[in-house]
Amino acid sequence: KFFKNSIKLLLSIKNISVNINQNQGTFIPGFMPESRFLGQHWGELAPGIPFVLGSQQDIRFLAAERGWLTQNENLNTLFKRTSSTNLIFRSTIEPFNKFRIEFTANKMQSLNQQEYYRWSSLDNMFSSFSETESGSFSMSFISWGTAFYRDNEDFSSQTFQQFRNYRNEIAKRMAAMNPNYSGIIDSTGFPEGYSGTSQDVLIPAFLAAYSGQEAIGVSLRSMPIIPLPNWRINYDGLMQMKFIKKRFQTFNLAHAYRSTYSIGSFATSLDYLELDGWSSKINENTGNFYPKYEIGQVTINEQFSPLIKLDMTWKNSLITKLEIKKNRTLSLSLSNNQLTEINGNEYVIGTGYRIKDLTFKFRSAGKSKKISSDLDIKLDLNIRNNKTIIRKVIEDIEQITMGQQTISIKFSTDYVISSRLNIKVFYDKVITNPFISTTYPGSITNAGFSLRFTLAG
C-alpha cells in the first residue's frame, strides 16, 4: 500500500523546474595596460585570460604587484564588485483529475562591494580605504498562519502582542550564541547588547510572530536561506457531477496565495567590529551590539488573489462570477520601531448575459428597416475595505490612521448596430465610507451613453 501511494504521488508531479541566474562584475580603476585583441594586453598578459573570460577572482593584488595600476594618489574612483543571484523554483502537480496545483518559490539577493584601492606613498604600497557593502533581498514566504486573525474593537492585535513578547526570547537566544556577551541582564529583563529595540532581535521576532511560528525555533537570520513555496490552485472537476453538468456549461474554482518577505536595502554598519564571528562592539547610544548590516525596513507582502473564485457559465449563457480577495502589507521600520499594517478585503460579484439576435425596427425615408444583433449586458458589484493601522513597538500603541469602505456598482449594455456603429449605455456609482472621523463619506455617479462610429480604412 505504501509503495502504491508513493508511485501515485510521483505520477502526480507533472513538471519541476529550477532556474538560477547569477550576474557578477568587477570594476578596477587605474588600470594602465592598453587592451588589444580579445581585451588583452598580450605583452604583459594583462588582465589575464581568466578575467577576460569572466572570472571574478580578485586580481587587485596581482595587478598591483605587476605594476598594472597607477600610483597616482589623487585617484578618486571606487573599486567595485557586484553580485546578484535570482533563484526560481516551479512545479506543477495534479493529485487527481482536473485538480492542478502550481507551486512557485523564488529568492533574489544583490550585493555591492566598494572601496578605495590606491597607492599610499606613506606606506609605500597599495592600500584599501572605506570598505562598504550594500544590497537588497527578497524571497517567497508563508505568513498564512496569522492571515485570518481579526483585530479587536480597539484595533489591537493578538499577533502584534505576540511579536512584542517574542523579543525577550529571541534576545536571550542571540546573547547565548554570542561569545562576546557580558552575561548582564538589564533592568528591563533583556540581556546587555540585545534590548527590545535591537535590529537583530526585532527581525526574527517579527518573522516568527507573523508566520505563526514559535520564538524558540525560528531562525535568527535577518535573511533566511530557504525560500518557501507559494501556490495557485485550479479545479474544474465539478463538471463531472450530474447536478452541475445539467445546469452549467463551465464551473471553475480557483485559489492563489503569494507572500514575499523583502529588505529594500541594507548597508554595512561602519562601526561594526567582529570577534570570533560575532559582533563585539556595543553602540553607546542604543546599548545594542552593532549589526553587520544596517537595515532600515523589512516588509511582508501577502496576497490571496483570489482567496476563492467561482467562474460559472450557465446553460442559458448567463455568466456569473464570485470572488473574494484579501491582502496584507506589514512594514516594520527599524529606525523608529514602528509597524505599519495595511489590510484589504475585497468582494466581487459579477454577472453578464448576451441576448442573441435582438431585433429592432425603425423607419427611414418611408421604408421599414430591421437591425438584428447581440445585446451584451454586464453588472458588477465590488466591495472593498482598506485599513491602515500604526503599531508602536516600544510605546505599545495601536491606532488606525486611514481606511475606508468603497462600494462600486457598474452596469453597461452594448449593442452593435453595424460593423461600424456601436452604442453603449452605462451607469457607474462609487460610494466611499471612511473608517475614521476626520474623513467625510462621499459618492461619485457617472451615467450616460456613447456612440462609436468607425470610418472606413
Tab-separated table of C-alpha atoms in Angstrom:
chain	number	residue	atom	x	y	z
A	1	LYS	CA	0.000	0.000	0.000
A	2	PHE	CA	2.852	2.375	0.842
A	3	PHE	CA	4.564	1.581	-2.468
A	4	LYS	CA	1.319	2.129	-4.371
A	5	ASN	CA	0.706	5.509	-2.700
A	6	SER	CA	4.312	6.568	-3.338
A	7	ILE	CA	4.012	5.745	-7.037
A	8	LYS	CA	0.715	7.636	-7.185
A	9	LEU	CA	2.334	10.700	-5.599
A	10	LEU	CA	5.284	10.604	-8.007
A	11	LEU	CA	2.998	10.305	-11.010
A	12	SER	CA	1.005	13.339	-9.853
A	13	ILE	CA	4.092	15.550	-10.396
A	14	LYS	CA	3.753	16.942	-13.924
A	15	ASN	CA	6.891	19.069	-14.048
A	16	ILE	CA	9.687	20.557	-11.945
A	17	SER	CA	11.989	23.380	-12.996
A	18	VAL	CA	14.797	25.179	-11.166
A	19	ASN	CA	16.311	28.311	-12.663
A	20	ILE	CA	19.328	30.048	-11.139
A	21	ASN	CA	20.615	33.275	-12.669
A	22	GLN	CA	23.815	34.835	-11.355
A	23	ASN	CA	25.409	38.071	-12.514
A	24	GLN	CA	28.795	39.232	-11.256
A	25	GLY	CA	31.039	42.114	-12.210
A	26	THR	CA	34.346	43.727	-11.237
A	27	PHE	CA	35.453	47.302	-11.922
A	28	ILE	CA	39.138	48.104	-11.330
A	29	PRO	CA	40.047	51.813	-11.651
A	30	GLY	CA	43.547	52.982	-12.566
A	31	PHE	CA	44.300	50.002	-14.832
A	32	MET	CA	47.021	51.147	-17.247
A	33	PRO	CA	47.840	48.397	-19.831
A	34	GLU	CA	46.026	49.032	-23.103
A	35	SER	CA	43.587	46.328	-24.150
A	36	ARG	CA	44.070	44.867	-27.588
A	37	PHE	CA	42.860	41.678	-29.278
A	38	LEU	CA	40.256	39.835	-27.095
A	39	GLY	CA	40.527	42.547	-24.443
A	40	GLN	CA	44.058	41.513	-23.518
A	41	HIS	CA	47.426	43.254	-23.435
A	42	TRP	CA	49.352	40.270	-24.714
A	43	GLY	CA	52.803	41.617	-23.896
A	44	GLU	CA	52.036	41.660	-20.161
A	45	LEU	CA	49.156	39.159	-20.249
A	46	ALA	CA	47.031	41.800	-18.538
A	47	PRO	CA	44.449	41.500	-17.095
A	48	GLY	CA	44.712	37.751	-17.732
A	49	ILE	CA	42.743	35.191	-19.715
A	50	PRO	CA	40.518	34.102	-16.762
A	51	PHE	CA	39.458	37.711	-16.083
A	52	VAL	CA	38.626	38.331	-19.750
A	53	LEU	CA	36.547	35.138	-19.812
A	54	GLY	CA	34.519	36.313	-16.798
A	55	SER	CA	36.392	35.028	-13.756
A	56	GLN	CA	35.526	37.047	-10.646
A	57	GLN	CA	38.673	36.157	-8.753
A	58	ASP	CA	40.092	39.283	-7.095
A	59	ILE	CA	43.125	40.288	-9.188
A	60	ARG	CA	43.842	43.625	-7.469
A	61	PHE	CA	46.871	42.357	-5.608
A	62	LEU	CA	48.290	40.653	-8.727
A	63	ALA	CA	47.705	43.853	-10.706
A	64	ALA	CA	49.445	45.932	-8.036
A	65	GLU	CA	52.379	43.523	-7.861
A	66	ARG	CA	52.928	43.573	-11.650
A	67	GLY	CA	52.605	47.337	-11.951
A	68	TRP	CA	49.306	47.387	-13.860
A	69	LEU	CA	47.768	50.030	-11.578
A	70	THR	CA	48.590	53.711	-11.495
A	71	GLN	CA	50.382	55.041	-8.396
A	72	ASN	CA	48.594	58.390	-8.642
A	73	GLU	CA	47.399	59.171	-5.104
A	74	ASN	CA	44.711	61.516	-6.440
A	75	LEU	CA	42.752	58.603	-7.925
A	76	ASN	CA	39.246	59.059	-6.528
A	77	THR	CA	37.334	56.243	-8.258
A	78	LEU	CA	35.919	53.316	-6.296
A	79	PHE	CA	36.921	49.715	-6.839
A	80	LYS	CA	33.607	47.829	-7.172
A	81	ARG	CA	32.387	44.261	-7.147
A	82	THR	CA	28.742	43.471	-7.863
A	83	SER	CA	26.834	40.243	-7.482
A	84	SER	CA	23.175	39.291	-7.883
A	85	THR	CA	21.542	35.881	-7.630
A	86	ASN	CA	17.992	35.014	-8.623
A	87	LEU	CA	16.582	31.567	-7.817
A	88	ILE	CA	13.206	30.466	-9.229
A	89	PHE	CA	11.609	27.079	-8.490
A	90	ARG	CA	8.393	25.936	-10.176
A	91	SER	CA	6.444	22.729	-10.019
A	92	THR	CA	3.006	21.576	-11.125
A	93	ILE	CA	1.240	18.624	-9.559
A	94	GLU	CA	-2.145	17.091	-10.257
A	95	PRO	CA	-3.142	14.881	-7.287
A	96	PHE	CA	-6.319	13.850	-9.090
A	97	ASN	CA	-8.057	14.612	-12.368
A	98	LYS	CA	-8.836	18.294	-13.069
A	99	PHE	CA	-7.195	19.431	-9.805
A	100	ARG	CA	-3.992	21.338	-10.583
A	101	ILE	CA	-1.597	22.986	-8.119
A	102	GLU	CA	1.231	25.236	-9.275
A	103	PHE	CA	4.000	25.836	-6.727
A	104	THR	CA	6.437	28.732	-7.033
A	105	ALA	CA	9.380	29.692	-4.829
A	106	ASN	CA	11.886	32.426	-5.509
A	107	LYS	CA	14.782	34.211	-3.875
A	108	MET	CA	16.639	37.306	-5.036
A	109	GLN	CA	19.721	38.823	-3.431
A	110	SER	CA	22.085	41.516	-4.628
A	111	LEU	CA	25.354	42.620	-3.024
A	112	ASN	CA	27.551	45.548	-3.990
A	113	GLN	CA	31.043	45.875	-2.506
A	114	GLN	CA	33.068	49.027	-2.978
A	115	GLU	CA	36.206	50.626	-1.573
A	116	TYR	CA	39.083	52.912	-2.477
A	117	TYR	CA	42.125	50.908	-3.543
A	118	ARG	CA	45.015	53.218	-4.366
A	119	TRP	CA	48.684	53.925	-3.802
A	120	SER	CA	49.821	55.289	-0.444
A	121	SER	CA	53.242	56.981	-0.509
A	122	LEU	CA	53.227	56.987	3.285
A	123	ASP	CA	53.050	53.179	3.417
A	124	ASN	CA	54.805	52.726	0.064
A	125	MET	CA	52.138	50.250	-1.034
A	126	PHE	CA	48.577	49.931	-2.335
A	127	SER	CA	46.001	50.095	0.467
A	128	SER	CA	42.239	49.790	0.885
A	129	PHE	CA	40.096	52.581	2.359
A	130	SER	CA	36.412	52.928	3.287
A	131	GLU	CA	35.228	49.386	2.569
A	132	THR	CA	31.421	49.179	2.388
A	133	GLU	CA	28.778	46.694	1.274
A	134	SER	CA	25.165	47.305	0.295
A	135	GLY	CA	22.378	45.340	-1.313
A	136	SER	CA	18.788	44.146	-1.286
A	137	PHE	CA	16.968	40.897	-0.529
A	138	SER	CA	13.594	39.261	-1.174
A	139	MET	CA	12.184	35.749	-1.043
A	140	SER	CA	8.886	33.920	-1.166
A	141	PHE	CA	7.486	33.430	2.316
A	142	ILE	CA	4.490	31.895	4.113
A	143	SER	CA	2.582	34.095	6.574
A	144	TRP	CA	-0.701	32.196	6.194
A	145	GLY	CA	-0.701	31.255	9.886
A	146	THR	CA	-1.779	34.739	11.022
A	147	ALA	CA	-3.603	35.980	7.922
A	148	PHE	CA	-7.094	35.386	9.316
A	149	TYR	CA	-6.627	36.724	12.839
A	150	ARG	CA	-9.029	39.605	13.397
A	151	ASP	CA	-8.235	42.770	15.336
A	152	ASN	CA	-10.122	43.668	18.470
A	153	GLU	CA	-12.661	46.503	18.503
A	154	ASP	CA	-9.945	48.991	19.535
A	155	PHE	CA	-7.788	47.727	16.598
A	156	SER	CA	-5.321	45.993	18.920
A	157	SER	CA	-3.786	42.832	17.503
A	158	GLN	CA	-3.049	39.496	19.163
A	159	THR	CA	-0.254	38.845	16.661
A	160	PHE	CA	1.393	42.200	17.394
A	161	GLN	CA	1.410	41.444	21.124
A	162	GLN	CA	2.940	38.064	20.333
A	163	PHE	CA	5.622	39.876	18.356
A	164	ARG	CA	6.406	42.132	21.337
A	165	ASN	CA	6.544	39.146	23.693
A	166	TYR	CA	8.838	37.158	21.400
A	167	ARG	CA	11.561	39.816	21.619
A	168	ASN	CA	12.774	38.668	25.024
A	169	GLU	CA	13.139	35.014	23.996
A	170	ILE	CA	14.919	35.985	20.772
A	171	ALA	CA	17.253	38.328	22.673
A	172	LYS	CA	18.231	35.572	25.101
A	173	ARG	CA	18.941	33.169	22.225
A	174	MET	CA	21.123	35.765	20.497
A	175	ALA	CA	23.048	36.518	23.698
A	176	ALA	CA	23.618	32.831	24.420
A	177	MET	CA	25.190	32.359	20.973
A	178	ASN	CA	27.404	35.472	21.074
A	179	PRO	CA	30.696	34.707	22.885
A	180	ASN	CA	31.173	38.481	23.387
A	181	TYR	CA	28.056	38.808	25.555
A	182	SER	CA	28.891	40.053	29.080
A	183	GLY	CA	26.262	37.931	30.859
A	184	ILE	CA	24.483	41.009	32.278
A	185	ILE	CA	20.676	41.338	32.256
A	186	ASP	CA	19.453	44.955	32.228
A	187	SER	CA	16.592	46.445	34.263
A	188	THR	CA	14.042	45.627	31.522
A	189	GLY	CA	14.892	41.933	31.562
A	190	PHE	CA	16.831	41.927	28.295
A	191	PRO	CA	20.463	40.763	28.009
A	192	GLU	CA	23.016	43.539	27.600
A	193	GLY	CA	23.594	44.294	23.924
A	194	TYR	CA	20.257	42.833	22.811
A	195	SER	CA	17.479	45.114	24.015
A	196	GLY	CA	13.914	45.202	22.752
A	197	THR	CA	14.932	47.701	20.048
A	198	SER	CA	17.879	45.729	18.665
A	199	GLN	CA	17.638	45.075	14.933
A	200	ASP	CA	18.964	41.544	15.470
A	201	VAL	CA	16.089	40.919	17.898
A	202	LEU	CA	13.213	42.670	16.153
A	203	ILE	CA	13.512	40.993	12.742
A	204	PRO	CA	13.474	37.321	13.924
A	205	ALA	CA	10.673	38.140	16.397
A	206	PHE	CA	8.702	39.798	13.593
A	207	LEU	CA	9.143	36.835	11.225
A	208	ALA	CA	8.263	34.316	13.938
A	209	ALA	CA	5.121	36.100	15.106
A	210	TYR	CA	3.642	36.855	11.701
A	211	SER	CA	4.446	33.465	10.196
A	212	GLY	CA	2.798	31.719	13.149
A	213	GLN	CA	5.996	30.085	14.462
A	214	GLU	CA	7.387	29.838	17.980
A	215	ALA	CA	10.234	32.116	19.056
A	216	ILE	CA	12.256	29.196	20.353
A	217	GLY	CA	12.573	27.519	16.954
A	218	VAL	CA	12.647	30.329	14.413
A	219	SER	CA	15.837	31.140	12.501
A	220	LEU	CA	17.788	34.103	13.861
A	221	ARG	CA	18.860	35.234	10.399
A	222	SER	CA	17.595	38.531	9.026
A	223	MET	CA	17.939	36.976	5.556
A	224	PRO	CA	16.684	33.346	5.671
A	225	ILE	CA	18.362	30.777	3.426
A	226	ILE	CA	15.469	28.685	2.086
A	227	PRO	CA	12.548	30.342	0.222
A	228	LEU	CA	9.107	28.922	0.986
A	229	PRO	CA	6.701	27.926	-1.809
A	230	ASN	CA	3.578	29.855	-2.777
A	231	TRP	CA	0.811	28.299	-4.832
A	232	ARG	CA	-2.065	28.617	-7.283
A	233	ILE	CA	-4.912	26.064	-7.424
A	234	ASN	CA	-7.416	25.478	-10.221
A	235	TYR	CA	-10.186	22.892	-10.196
A	236	ASP	CA	-12.848	22.279	-12.845
A	237	GLY	CA	-13.704	18.699	-11.967
A	238	LEU	CA	-17.097	19.605	-10.514
A	239	MET	CA	-18.486	19.442	-14.044
A	240	GLN	CA	-18.414	15.667	-13.652
A	241	MET	CA	-21.248	15.888	-11.106
A	242	LYS	CA	-24.667	15.311	-12.694
A	243	PHE	CA	-26.336	18.165	-10.764
A	244	ILE	CA	-23.786	20.715	-12.032
A	245	LYS	CA	-23.364	19.283	-15.537
A	246	LYS	CA	-27.113	19.569	-16.042
A	247	ARG	CA	-27.186	23.316	-15.258
A	248	PHE	CA	-23.759	24.688	-16.257
A	249	GLN	CA	-21.547	24.799	-19.320
A	250	THR	CA	-18.459	25.584	-17.206
A	251	PHE	CA	-17.853	25.602	-13.453
A	252	ASN	CA	-14.350	26.516	-12.276
A	253	LEU	CA	-12.847	27.018	-8.818
A	254	ALA	CA	-9.591	28.898	-8.220
A	255	HIS	CA	-7.394	29.956	-5.314
A	256	ALA	CA	-3.964	31.622	-5.201
A	257	TYR	CA	-1.586	32.554	-2.403
A	258	ARG	CA	1.505	34.716	-2.585
A	259	SER	CA	3.659	36.110	0.206
A	260	THR	CA	7.002	37.891	-0.064
A	261	TYR	CA	9.486	38.898	2.615
A	262	SER	CA	11.812	41.665	1.482
A	263	ILE	CA	14.543	44.016	2.630
A	264	GLY	CA	14.508	47.094	0.438
A	265	SER	CA	18.130	47.914	1.128
A	266	PHE	CA	20.889	47.212	3.605
A	267	ALA	CA	24.353	48.682	4.053
A	268	THR	CA	27.475	47.988	6.088
A	269	SER	CA	27.494	49.350	9.622
A	270	LEU	CA	30.695	51.421	9.693
A	271	ASP	CA	31.157	50.900	13.452
A	272	TYR	CA	30.738	47.115	13.315
A	273	LEU	CA	33.550	45.083	14.879
A	274	GLU	CA	33.700	41.304	14.760
A	275	LEU	CA	35.345	38.882	17.152
A	276	ASP	CA	35.004	35.088	16.962
A	277	GLY	CA	32.449	35.523	14.174
A	278	TRP	CA	30.102	37.719	16.221
A	279	SER	CA	29.577	41.427	16.839
A	280	SER	CA	31.778	42.637	19.693
A	281	LYS	CA	31.130	46.401	19.887
A	282	ILE	CA	28.130	47.986	21.615
A	283	ASN	CA	26.508	51.225	20.476
A	284	GLU	CA	26.668	53.611	23.436
A	285	ASN	CA	23.516	55.428	22.330
A	286	THR	CA	21.247	52.399	21.956
A	287	GLY	CA	23.005	49.869	24.200
A	288	ASN	CA	22.873	47.267	21.412
A	289	PHE	CA	25.601	45.387	19.577
A	290	TYR	CA	26.270	46.938	16.191
A	291	PRO	CA	24.760	44.745	13.443
A	292	LYS	CA	26.908	43.826	10.467
A	293	TYR	CA	24.355	45.387	8.125
A	294	GLU	CA	22.111	48.313	8.954
A	295	ILE	CA	18.575	47.660	7.728
A	296	GLY	CA	16.035	50.462	7.532
A	297	GLN	CA	12.855	48.448	6.947
A	298	VAL	CA	11.629	44.899	6.370
A	299	THR	CA	8.320	44.070	4.726
A	300	ILE	CA	5.942	41.132	4.375
A	301	ASN	CA	3.539	41.477	1.455
A	302	GLU	CA	0.778	38.866	1.410
A	303	GLN	CA	-1.946	38.388	-1.189
A	304	PHE	CA	-4.829	35.979	-1.569
A	305	SER	CA	-5.628	36.834	-5.165
A	306	PRO	CA	-8.080	35.250	-5.065
A	307	LEU	CA	-8.845	33.628	-1.745
A	308	ILE	CA	-11.626	31.854	-3.600
A	309	LYS	CA	-13.065	32.388	-7.062
A	310	LEU	CA	-16.014	30.791	-8.826
A	311	ASP	CA	-16.459	31.217	-12.574
A	312	MET	CA	-19.732	29.779	-13.882
A	313	THR	CA	-21.391	29.763	-17.271
A	314	TRP	CA	-24.991	28.554	-17.153
A	315	LYS	CA	-26.726	26.558	-19.846
A	316	ASN	CA	-28.696	29.672	-20.824
A	317	SER	CA	-25.355	31.552	-21.387
A	318	LEU	CA	-25.667	33.567	-18.173
A	319	ILE	CA	-22.157	34.255	-16.801
A	320	THR	CA	-21.668	34.509	-13.030
A	321	LYS	CA	-18.500	35.346	-11.154
A	322	LEU	CA	-17.988	35.296	-7.370
A	323	GLU	CA	-14.592	36.306	-5.990
A	324	ILE	CA	-13.064	37.078	-2.592
A	325	LYS	CA	-9.647	38.725	-2.368
A	326	LYS	CA	-7.524	39.508	0.644
A	327	ASN	CA	-4.218	41.333	1.036
A	328	ARG	CA	-1.939	42.440	3.850
A	329	THR	CA	1.241	44.517	3.939
A	330	LEU	CA	3.380	44.588	7.096
A	331	SER	CA	6.215	47.137	7.111
A	332	LEU	CA	8.494	47.161	10.154
A	333	SER	CA	10.576	50.332	10.380
A	334	LEU	CA	13.763	49.752	12.361
A	335	SER	CA	14.542	53.456	12.620
A	336	ASN	CA	11.501	54.283	14.790
A	337	ASN	CA	10.455	50.755	15.907
A	338	GLN	CA	7.047	51.074	14.325
A	339	LEU	CA	4.926	48.585	12.396
A	340	THR	CA	2.590	49.819	9.667
A	341	GLU	CA	-0.106	47.302	8.772
A	342	ILE	CA	-2.346	47.701	5.726
A	343	ASN	CA	-5.244	45.256	5.435
A	344	GLY	CA	-7.583	44.900	2.489
A	345	ASN	CA	-10.610	42.724	1.800
A	346	GLU	CA	-12.451	42.710	-1.489
A	347	TYR	CA	-15.682	41.028	-2.577
A	348	VAL	CA	-16.601	40.847	-6.252
A	349	ILE	CA	-19.915	39.722	-7.720
A	350	GLY	CA	-20.232	39.872	-11.467
A	351	THR	CA	-22.790	38.711	-13.956
A	352	GLY	CA	-23.259	39.025	-17.688
A	353	TYR	CA	-25.745	37.894	-20.269
A	354	ARG	CA	-25.876	38.013	-24.038
A	355	ILE	CA	-29.226	38.294	-25.787
A	356	LYS	CA	-28.616	36.911	-29.250
A	357	ASP	CA	-30.140	38.331	-32.417
A	358	LEU	CA	-32.124	41.095	-30.712
A	359	THR	CA	-34.119	42.817	-33.471
A	360	PHE	CA	-35.159	46.481	-33.688
A	361	LYS	CA	-37.383	48.046	-36.355
A	362	PHE	CA	-37.235	51.661	-37.480
A	363	ARG	CA	-38.424	53.675	-40.453
A	364	SER	CA	-36.127	55.648	-42.687
A	365	ALA	CA	-37.261	57.579	-45.782
A	366	GLY	CA	-40.646	55.892	-45.568
A	367	LYS	CA	-39.159	52.437	-45.525
A	368	SER	CA	-39.083	49.956	-42.643
A	369	LYS	CA	-35.697	48.532	-41.713
A	370	LYS	CA	-34.604	45.856	-39.273
A	371	ILE	CA	-31.434	45.687	-37.242
A	372	SER	CA	-30.515	42.382	-35.648
A	373	SER	CA	-27.502	41.962	-33.379
A	374	ASP	CA	-26.395	40.679	-29.976
A	375	LEU	CA	-27.039	42.724	-26.834
A	376	ASP	CA	-24.371	42.303	-24.124
A	377	ILE	CA	-25.409	43.110	-20.550
A	378	LYS	CA	-22.899	43.329	-17.678
A	379	LEU	CA	-23.351	44.062	-13.976
A	380	ASP	CA	-20.512	44.137	-11.430
A	381	LEU	CA	-20.647	44.815	-7.691
A	382	ASN	CA	-17.365	45.401	-5.866
A	383	ILE	CA	-16.983	45.982	-2.122
A	384	ARG	CA	-13.502	46.768	-0.786
A	385	ASN	CA	-12.377	47.522	2.772
A	386	ASN	CA	-8.961	49.076	3.429
A	387	LYS	CA	-7.437	49.874	6.817
A	388	THR	CA	-4.058	51.306	7.746
A	389	ILE	CA	-3.008	50.762	11.368
A	390	ILE	CA	0.117	52.048	13.093
A	391	ARG	CA	1.520	49.812	15.857
A	392	LYS	CA	4.330	51.224	18.004
A	393	VAL	CA	6.583	48.553	19.494
A	394	ILE	CA	8.044	50.466	22.457
A	395	GLU	CA	5.028	52.578	23.423
A	396	ASP	CA	2.612	49.645	22.846
A	397	ILE	CA	0.205	51.933	21.000
A	398	GLU	CA	-2.062	50.706	18.198
A	399	GLN	CA	-4.308	53.080	16.266
A	400	ILE	CA	-5.998	53.323	12.903
A	401	THR	CA	-4.754	56.220	10.786
A	402	MET	CA	-6.517	55.651	7.481
A	403	GLY	CA	-9.191	53.456	5.981
A	404	GLN	CA	-12.408	53.309	4.065
A	405	GLN	CA	-15.034	51.076	2.546
A	406	THR	CA	-15.547	51.502	-1.179
A	407	ILE	CA	-18.663	50.159	-2.895
A	408	SER	CA	-18.603	50.160	-6.676
A	409	ILE	CA	-21.565	49.373	-8.936
A	410	LYS	CA	-21.027	49.117	-12.686
A	411	PHE	CA	-23.748	48.401	-15.239
A	412	SER	CA	-23.426	48.516	-19.022
A	413	THR	CA	-25.125	47.322	-22.169
A	414	ASP	CA	-23.528	47.111	-25.626
A	415	TYR	CA	-25.357	46.825	-28.923
A	416	VAL	CA	-23.644	46.605	-32.305
A	417	ILE	CA	-25.877	48.342	-34.836
A	418	SER	CA	-23.485	47.626	-37.685
A	419	SER	CA	-19.871	46.749	-38.288
A	420	ARG	CA	-19.071	50.453	-37.947
A	421	LEU	CA	-21.581	51.696	-35.375
A	422	ASN	CA	-21.761	50.647	-31.727
A	423	ILE	CA	-23.959	52.062	-28.974
A	424	LYS	CA	-23.292	51.683	-25.249
A	425	VAL	CA	-25.368	52.650	-22.210
A	426	PHE	CA	-23.610	52.721	-18.831
A	427	TYR	CA	-24.128	53.509	-15.158
A	428	ASP	CA	-21.267	53.650	-12.633
A	429	LYS	CA	-21.538	54.555	-8.961
A	430	VAL	CA	-18.781	54.609	-6.327
A	431	ILE	CA	-19.686	55.079	-2.646
A	432	THR	CA	-16.972	55.778	-0.073
A	433	ASN	CA	-17.492	55.306	3.677
A	434	PRO	CA	-14.434	56.218	5.813
A	435	PHE	CA	-13.446	54.374	8.992
A	436	ILE	CA	-12.016	57.496	10.660
A	437	SER	CA	-13.920	60.618	11.728
A	438	THR	CA	-11.552	63.082	10.041
A	439	THR	CA	-12.657	61.990	6.557
A	440	TYR	CA	-16.089	62.564	5.035
A	441	PRO	CA	-18.156	59.983	3.165
A	442	GLY	CA	-18.811	60.577	-0.495
A	443	SER	CA	-20.120	59.166	-3.729
A	444	ILE	CA	-19.488	59.609	-7.434
A	445	THR	CA	-22.013	58.729	-10.149
A	446	ASN	CA	-21.410	58.507	-13.886
A	447	ALA	CA	-24.230	57.659	-16.283
A	448	GLY	CA	-24.880	58.137	-19.968
A	449	PHE	CA	-24.483	56.610	-23.377
A	450	SER	CA	-21.845	56.596	-26.074
A	451	LEU	CA	-21.892	56.158	-29.825
A	452	ARG	CA	-18.790	54.866	-31.559
A	453	PHE	CA	-18.528	55.173	-35.308
A	454	THR	CA	-15.585	53.669	-37.201
A	455	LEU	CA	-14.603	55.219	-40.504
A	456	ALA	CA	-13.518	53.031	-43.365
A	457	GLY	CA	-9.768	52.477	-43.560
